[in-house]
CSV table of N, CA and C in Angstrom, one decimal:
chain,number,residue,atom,x,y,z
K,194,MET,N,-36.2,6.2,20.1
K,194,MET,CA,-36.3,4.8,20.2
K,194,MET,C,-35.2,4.1,19.4
K,195,PHE,N,-34.7,3.0,19.9
K,195,PHE,CA,-33.7,2.3,19.2
K,195,PHE,C,-34.2,0.9,18.9
K,196,TYR,N,-34.0,0.4,17.7
K,196,TYR,CA,-34.5,-0.9,17.3
K,196,TYR,C,-33.2,-1.8,17.1
K,197,VAL,N,-33.2,-2.8,18.0
K,197,VAL,CA,-31.9,-3.6,18.1
K,197,VAL,C,-32.2,-5.1,17.7
K,198,TYR,N,-31.3,-5.6,16.9
K,198,TYR,CA,-31.4,-7.0,16.5
K,198,TYR,C,-30.2,-7.6,17.2
K,199,ILE,N,-30.4,-8.7,17.9
K,199,ILE,CA,-29.3,-9.4,18.6
K,199,ILE,C,-28.9,-10.6,17.8
K,200,ASN,N,-27.6,-10.5,17.4
K,200,ASN,CA,-27.0,-11.6,16.5
K,200,ASN,C,-26.7,-12.8,17.3
K,201,GLU,N,-26.4,-13.9,16.7
K,201,GLU,CA,-26.1,-15.1,17.3
K,201,GLU,C,-24.9,-15.0,18.3
K,202,ASP,N,-23.9,-14.2,18.0
K,202,ASP,CA,-22.8,-14.0,18.9
K,202,ASP,C,-23.0,-13.0,20.0
K,203,ARG,N,-24.3,-12.6,20.1
K,203,ARG,CA,-24.7,-11.6,21.1
K,203,ARG,C,-24.3,-10.2,20.8
K,204,THR,N,-23.7,-9.9,19.7
K,204,THR,CA,-23.5,-8.5,19.2
K,204,THR,C,-24.8,-8.0,18.8
K,205,CYS,N,-24.9,-6.7,18.7
K,205,CYS,CA,-26.2,-6.0,18.4
K,205,CYS,C,-26.0,-5.2,17.1
K,206,THR,N,-27.1,-5.2,16.3
K,206,THR,CA,-27.2,-4.3,15.2
K,206,THR,C,-28.3,-3.4,15.5
K,207,VAL,N,-28.0,-2.1,15.5
K,207,VAL,CA,-28.9,-1.0,15.9
K,207,VAL,C,-29.4,-0.3,14.7
K,208,TYR,N,-30.8,-0.1,14.7
K,208,TYR,CA,-31.4,0.7,13.7
K,208,TYR,C,-32.2,1.8,14.4
K,209,MET,N,-32.1,3.0,13.9
K,209,MET,CA,-32.7,4.2,14.5
K,209,MET,C,-34.0,4.5,13.8
K,210,ILE,N,-34.2,4.0,12.6
K,210,ILE,CA,-35.4,4.3,11.8
K,210,ILE,C,-36.0,2.9,11.5
K,211,LYS,N,-37.3,2.8,11.9
K,211,LYS,CA,-37.9,1.5,11.8
K,211,LYS,C,-38.1,1.0,10.3
K,212,GLU,N,-38.3,2.0,9.4
K,212,GLU,CA,-38.5,1.6,8.0
K,212,GLU,C,-37.2,1.1,7.4
K,213,TYR,N,-36.0,1.3,8.0
K,213,TYR,CA,-34.8,0.8,7.4
K,213,TYR,C,-34.4,-0.6,7.8
K,214,ILE,N,-35.2,-1.2,8.7
K,214,ILE,CA,-35.0,-2.6,9.1
K,214,ILE,C,-35.3,-3.5,8.0
K,215,PRO,N,-34.4,-4.4,7.6
K,215,PRO,CA,-34.7,-5.4,6.6
K,215,PRO,C,-35.8,-6.3,7.1
K,216,GLU,N,-36.6,-6.8,6.1
K,216,GLU,CA,-37.7,-7.6,6.4
K,216,GLU,C,-37.3,-8.9,7.1
K,217,SER,N,-36.1,-9.5,6.7
K,217,SER,CA,-35.7,-10.7,7.3
K,217,SER,C,-35.3,-10.6,8.8
K,218,LEU,N,-35.1,-9.4,9.3
K,218,LEU,CA,-34.8,-9.2,10.7
K,218,LEU,C,-35.9,-8.6,11.6
K,219,LYS,N,-37.0,-8.2,11.0
K,219,LYS,CA,-38.1,-7.6,11.7
K,219,LYS,C,-38.6,-8.4,12.8
K,220,ASP,N,-38.7,-9.8,12.7
K,220,ASP,CA,-39.2,-10.6,13.8
K,220,ASP,C,-38.3,-10.6,15.0
K,221,GLY,N,-37.0,-10.4,14.8
K,221,GLY,CA,-36.1,-10.5,15.9
K,221,GLY,C,-35.7,-9.1,16.5
K,222,ILE,N,-36.4,-8.1,16.2
K,222,ILE,CA,-36.1,-6.7,16.7
K,222,ILE,C,-36.7,-6.5,18.1
K,223,VAL,N,-35.9,-5.9,18.9
K,223,VAL,CA,-36.3,-5.5,20.3
K,223,VAL,C,-36.2,-4.0,20.4
K,224,GLU,N,-37.2,-3.4,20.9
K,224,GLU,CA,-37.2,-1.9,21.0
K,224,GLU,C,-36.6,-1.5,22.3
K,225,TYR,N,-35.7,-0.5,22.3
K,225,TYR,CA,-35.1,0.0,23.5
K,225,TYR,C,-35.2,1.5,23.5
K,226,PRO,N,-35.7,2.2,24.6
K,226,PRO,CA,-35.7,3.6,24.6
K,226,PRO,C,-34.4,4.2,24.7
K,227,THR,N,-33.4,3.6,25.3
K,227,THR,CA,-32.0,4.0,25.3
K,227,THR,C,-31.1,2.8,25.2
K,228,ILE,N,-29.9,3.1,24.8
K,228,ILE,CA,-28.8,2.1,24.7
K,228,ILE,C,-27.6,2.7,25.4
K,229,PRO,N,-26.7,1.8,25.9
K,229,PRO,CA,-25.5,2.3,26.6
K,229,PRO,C,-24.6,3.1,25.6
K,230,GLU,N,-24.0,4.1,26.2
K,230,GLU,CA,-23.0,4.9,25.4
K,230,GLU,C,-21.6,4.5,25.8
K,231,GLY,N,-20.7,4.7,24.8
K,231,GLY,CA,-19.3,4.4,25.1
K,231,GLY,C,-18.7,3.8,23.9
K,232,GLU,N,-17.4,3.5,24.0
K,232,GLU,CA,-16.6,3.0,22.9
K,232,GLU,C,-16.5,1.5,23.1
K,233,GLY,N,-16.7,0.7,22.1
K,233,GLY,CA,-16.6,-0.7,22.1
K,233,GLY,C,-17.7,-1.4,21.3
K,234,ILE,N,-18.0,-2.6,21.6
K,234,ILE,CA,-19.0,-3.4,20.9
K,234,ILE,C,-20.3,-3.5,21.7
K,235,LEU,N,-21.4,-3.1,21.1
K,235,LEU,CA,-22.7,-3.3,21.8
K,235,LEU,C,-23.1,-4.8,21.8
K,236,LYS,N,-23.3,-5.3,23.0
K,236,LYS,CA,-23.7,-6.7,23.1
K,236,LYS,C,-24.9,-6.8,24.1
K,237,ALA,N,-25.5,-8.0,24.0
K,237,ALA,CA,-26.7,-8.2,24.9
K,237,ALA,C,-26.4,-9.4,25.8
K,238,HIS,N,-26.8,-9.3,27.1
K,238,HIS,CA,-26.8,-10.4,28.0
K,238,HIS,C,-27.9,-11.4,27.6
K,239,GLU,N,-27.9,-12.5,28.2
K,239,GLU,CA,-28.9,-13.5,28.0
K,239,GLU,C,-30.3,-13.0,28.3
K,240,ASP,N,-30.4,-12.1,29.3
K,240,ASP,CA,-31.7,-11.5,29.7
K,240,ASP,C,-32.1,-10.4,28.9
K,241,GLY,N,-31.3,-10.0,27.9
K,241,GLY,CA,-31.7,-8.9,27.0
K,241,GLY,C,-31.1,-7.5,27.3
K,242,THR,N,-30.5,-7.4,28.5
K,242,THR,CA,-29.9,-6.1,28.8
K,242,THR,C,-28.7,-5.9,28.0
K,243,LEU,N,-28.5,-4.6,27.6
K,243,LEU,CA,-27.4,-4.3,26.7
K,243,LEU,C,-26.2,-3.8,27.5
K,244,TYR,N,-25.0,-4.0,27.0
K,244,TYR,CA,-23.8,-3.5,27.6
K,244,TYR,C,-22.8,-3.2,26.5
K,245,ILE,N,-21.7,-2.5,26.8
K,245,ILE,CA,-20.6,-2.2,25.9
K,245,ILE,C,-19.4,-3.1,26.3
K,246,GLU,N,-19.0,-3.9,25.4
K,246,GLU,CA,-17.8,-4.6,25.6
K,246,GLU,C,-16.6,-3.8,25.1
K,247,THR,N,-15.7,-3.4,26.0
K,247,THR,CA,-14.6,-2.6,25.6
K,247,THR,C,-13.5,-3.4,24.9
K,248,ILE,N,-12.8,-2.8,24.0
K,248,ILE,CA,-11.7,-3.5,23.3
K,248,ILE,C,-10.4,-2.8,23.7
K,249,GLU,N,-9.5,-3.6,24.1
K,249,GLU,CA,-8.2,-3.1,24.5
K,249,GLU,C,-7.5,-2.6,23.3
K,250,PRO,N,-7.1,-1.3,23.3
K,250,PRO,CA,-6.4,-0.8,22.1
K,250,PRO,C,-5.0,-1.5,22.0
K,251,GLU,N,-4.7,-1.7,20.7
K,251,GLU,CA,-3.3,-2.3,20.5
K,251,GLU,C,-2.3,-1.2,20.8
K,252,THR,N,-1.3,-1.6,21.6
K,252,THR,CA,-0.3,-0.7,22.0
K,252,THR,C,0.7,-0.5,20.9
K,253,GLU,N,1.1,0.7,20.6
K,253,GLU,CA,2.1,1.0,19.6
K,253,GLU,C,3.5,0.6,20.2
K,254,PRO,N,4.3,0.0,19.4
K,254,PRO,CA,5.7,-0.3,19.9
K,254,PRO,C,6.4,1.0,20.2
K,255,ASP,N,7.2,1.0,21.2
K,255,ASP,CA,8.0,2.2,21.6
K,255,ASP,C,9.1,2.3,20.5
K,256,PRO,N,9.1,3.5,19.8
K,256,PRO,CA,10.1,3.6,18.8
K,256,PRO,C,11.5,3.6,19.2
K,257,ASN,N,11.7,3.8,20.5
K,257,ASN,CA,13.1,3.8,21.1
K,257,ASN,C,13.6,2.4,21.3
K,258,THR,N,12.7,1.4,21.3
K,258,THR,CA,13.1,0.0,21.6
K,258,THR,C,13.4,-0.8,20.3
K,259,GLU,N,13.0,-0.2,19.2
K,259,GLU,CA,13.3,-0.9,17.9
K,259,GLU,C,14.8,-0.9,17.7
K,260,THR,N,15.2,-1.9,17.0
K,260,THR,CA,16.7,-2.0,16.7
K,260,THR,C,17.0,-0.9,15.7
K,261,PRO,N,18.1,-0.2,16.0
K,261,PRO,CA,18.5,0.9,15.1
K,261,PRO,C,19.0,0.3,13.7
K,262,ILE,N,18.8,1.1,12.7
K,262,ILE,CA,19.3,0.8,11.4
K,262,ILE,C,20.8,1.0,11.4
K,263,LYS,N,21.5,-0.1,11.0
K,263,LYS,CA,22.9,0.1,10.9
K,263,LYS,C,23.3,0.8,9.7
K,264,PRO,N,24.2,1.8,9.8
K,264,PRO,CA,24.6,2.5,8.6
K,264,PRO,C,25.5,1.6,7.8
K,265,GLU,N,25.5,1.8,6.5
K,265,GLU,CA,26.4,1.0,5.6
K,265,GLU,C,27.8,1.3,6.0
K,266,PRO,N,28.7,0.4,5.9
K,266,PRO,CA,30.1,0.6,6.2
K,266,PRO,C,30.6,1.7,5.2
K,267,THR,N,31.4,2.6,5.7
K,267,THR,CA,32.0,3.6,4.9
K,267,THR,C,33.1,3.1,4.0
K,268,GLU,N,33.2,3.6,2.8
K,268,GLU,CA,34.2,3.1,1.9
K,268,GLU,C,35.6,3.8,2.2
K,269,THR,N,36.6,3.1,1.9
K,269,THR,CA,37.9,3.8,2.0
K,269,THR,C,38.1,4.6,0.7
K,270,LEU,N,39.0,5.5,0.7
K,270,LEU,CA,39.2,6.3,-0.5
K,270,LEU,C,39.6,5.5,-1.6
K,271,GLU,N,40.4,4.4,-1.4
K,271,GLU,CA,40.8,3.6,-2.5
K,271,GLU,C,39.6,2.8,-3.1
K,272,GLU,N,38.7,2.3,-2.2
K,272,GLU,CA,37.5,1.6,-2.7
K,272,GLU,C,36.6,2.6,-3.5
K,273,ARG,N,36.5,3.8,-3.0
K,273,ARG,CA,35.6,4.8,-3.7
K,273,ARG,C,36.2,5.1,-5.0
K,274,ILE,N,37.5,5.3,-5.1
K,274,ILE,CA,38.1,5.6,-6.4
K,274,ILE,C,37.9,4.5,-7.4
K,275,THR,N,38.1,3.2,-6.9
K,275,THR,CA,37.9,2.0,-7.8
K,275,THR,C,36.4,2.0,-8.2
K,276,ARG,N,35.5,2.2,-7.3
K,276,ARG,CA,34.1,2.2,-7.7
K,276,ARG,C,33.7,3.2,-8.8
K,277,LEU,N,34.2,4.5,-8.5
K,277,LEU,CA,34.0,5.6,-9.5
K,277,LEU,C,34.6,5.3,-10.8
K,278,GLU,N,35.8,4.8,-10.8
K,278,GLU,CA,36.5,4.4,-12.1
K,278,GLU,C,35.7,3.4,-12.9
K,279,SER,N,35.1,2.4,-12.1
K,279,SER,CA,34.3,1.4,-12.8
K,279,SER,C,33.1,2.0,-13.4
K,280,ILE,N,32.5,2.9,-12.7
K,280,ILE,CA,31.3,3.6,-13.3
K,280,ILE,C,31.6,4.4,-14.5
K,281,ILE,N,32.8,5.1,-14.5
K,281,ILE,CA,33.2,5.8,-15.7
K,281,ILE,C,33.5,4.9,-16.8
K,282,GLU,N,34.2,3.8,-16.6
K,282,GLU,CA,34.5,2.8,-17.6
K,282,GLU,C,33.2,2.3,-18.3
K,283,GLN,N,32.2,1.9,-17.4
K,283,GLN,CA,30.9,1.4,-17.9
K,283,GLN,C,30.2,2.5,-18.8
K,284,ASN,N,30.2,3.7,-18.3
K,284,ASN,CA,29.6,4.8,-19.1
K,284,ASN,C,30.3,5.0,-20.4
K,285,ASN,N,31.7,4.9,-20.4
K,285,ASN,CA,32.4,5.1,-21.6
K,285,ASN,C,32.1,4.0,-22.6
K,286,LEU,N,31.9,2.8,-22.1
K,286,LEU,CA,31.5,1.7,-23.0
K,286,LEU,C,30.1,1.9,-23.6
K,287,ILE,N,29.2,2.4,-22.8
K,287,ILE,CA,27.9,2.7,-23.3
K,287,ILE,C,27.9,3.7,-24.4
K,288,THR,N,28.8,4.8,-24.1
K,288,THR,CA,28.9,5.9,-25.1
K,288,THR,C,29.5,5.4,-26.4
K,289,VAL,N,30.5,4.6,-26.3
K,289,VAL,CA,31.2,4.1,-27.5
K,289,VAL,C,30.2,3.2,-28.3
K,290,ASP,N,29.4,2.4,-27.6
K,290,ASP,CA,28.4,1.6,-28.3
K,290,ASP,C,27.4,2.4,-29.0
K,291,ALA,N,27.0,3.5,-28.3
K,291,ALA,CA,26.0,4.4,-29.0
K,291,ALA,C,26.5,5.0,-30.2
K,292,VAL,N,27.8,5.5,-30.1
K,292,VAL,CA,28.4,6.2,-31.2
K,292,VAL,C,28.6,5.2,-32.4
K,293,LEU,N,29.0,4.0,-32.1
K,293,LEU,CA,29.1,3.0,-33.1
K,293,LEU,C,27.8,2.7,-33.8
K,294,GLY,N,26.7,2.6,-33.0
K,294,GLY,CA,25.4,2.4,-33.6
K,294,GLY,C,25.0,3.5,-34.6
K,295,VAL,N,25.3,4.8,-34.2
K,295,VAL,CA,25.0,5.9,-35.0
K,295,VAL,C,25.8,5.9,-36.3
K,296,TYR,N,27.1,5.6,-36.1
K,296,TYR,CA,28.0,5.5,-37.3
K,296,TYR,C,27.6,4.4,-38.3
K,297,GLU,N,27.2,3.2,-37.7
K,297,GLU,CA,26.7,2.2,-38.6
K,297,GLU,C,25.5,2.6,-39.4
K,298,GLU,N,24.6,3.3,-38.7
K,298,GLU,CA,23.4,3.8,-39.4
K,298,GLU,C,23.7,4.8,-40.5
K,299,LEU,N,24.7,5.7,-40.2
K,299,LEU,CA,25.2,6.7,-41.1
K,299,LEU,C,25.8,6.0,-42.4
K,300,VAL,N,26.6,5.0,-42.2
K,300,VAL,CA,27.2,4.3,-43.3
K,300,VAL,C,26.1,3.6,-44.1
K,301,ALA,N,25.1,3.0,-43.5
K,301,ALA,CA,24.0,2.4,-44.2
K,301,ALA,C,23.2,3.4,-45.0
K,302,LEU,N,23.0,4.6,-44.5
K,302,LEU,CA,22.2,5.6,-45.2
K,302,LEU,C,23.0,6.1,-46.4
K,303,ARG,N,24.4,6.2,-46.2
K,303,ARG,CA,25.2,6.7,-47.4
K,303,ARG,C,25.2,5.6,-48.5
K,304,GLU,N,25.2,4.3,-48.1
K,304,GLU,CA,25.1,3.3,-49.1
K,304,GLU,C,23.8,3.3,-49.8
K,305,GLU,N,22.7,3.6,-49.1
K,305,GLU,CA,21.4,3.7,-49.7
K,305,GLU,C,21.4,4.8,-50.7
K,306,ILE,N,21.9,5.9,-50.3
K,306,ILE,CA,21.9,7.1,-51.2
K,306,ILE,C,22.7,6.8,-52.5
K,307,ALA,N,23.9,6.2,-52.3
K,307,ALA,CA,24.8,5.9,-53.4
K,307,ALA,C,24.1,4.9,-54.3
K,308,ALA,N,23.4,3.9,-53.7
K,308,ALA,CA,22.7,2.9,-54.6
K,308,ALA,C,21.6,3.5,-55.4
K,309,SER,N,20.9,4.5,-54.7
K,309,SER,CA,19.8,5.2,-55.5
K,309,SER,C,20.3,6.0,-56.6
K,310,LYS,N,21.5,6.5,-56.5
K,310,LYS,CA,22.1,7.4,-57.5
K,310,LYS,C,22.8,6.5,-58.6
K,311,GLY,N,23.0,5.2,-58.2
K,311,GLY,CA,23.6,4.3,-59.2
K,311,GLY,C,25.2,4.4,-59.1
K,312,THR,N,25.7,4.9,-58.1
K,312,THR,CA,27.2,5.0,-58.0
K,312,THR,C,27.6,4.2,-56.8
K,313,THR,N,28.8,3.8,-56.7
K,313,THR,CA,29.4,3.0,-55.6
K,313,THR,C,30.3,3.9,-54.7
K,314,ASP,N,30.3,5.2,-55.0
K,314,ASP,CA,31.1,6.1,-54.2
K,314,ASP,C,30.4,6.4,-52.9
K,315,ASN,N,31.0,6.1,-51.8
K,315,ASN,CA,30.4,6.3,-50.5
K,315,ASN,C,30.8,7.6,-49.9
K,316,ALA,N,31.6,8.4,-50.5
K,316,ALA,CA,32.0,9.7,-50.0
K,316,ALA,C,31.1,10.7,-50.2
């Protein structure tokens, strides 16, 4: 036995176990010995007969009709050399900056040590 509640939009909510029907819906339940089988949405006609409304599946776009991804333009050898030299120069500047930071910290530590010994000799 199937316990069917017909919603305002004529779609149906189906319960298979009577005890699971919410109290608020019990007055609107119609008992059916069978319901239609198939894929789609279970709906009811005005006379109470049930039917399956099929849903048209969304068609996947054909992957061959999509616009192809344009490859990035290839670099000339001169452009590639210029780009790589720029990267090397940037990396060298970063390295120099890091070395200077370490050197400044080393000088500051030497000055601290000298101050704690009471001398001004940084060597």
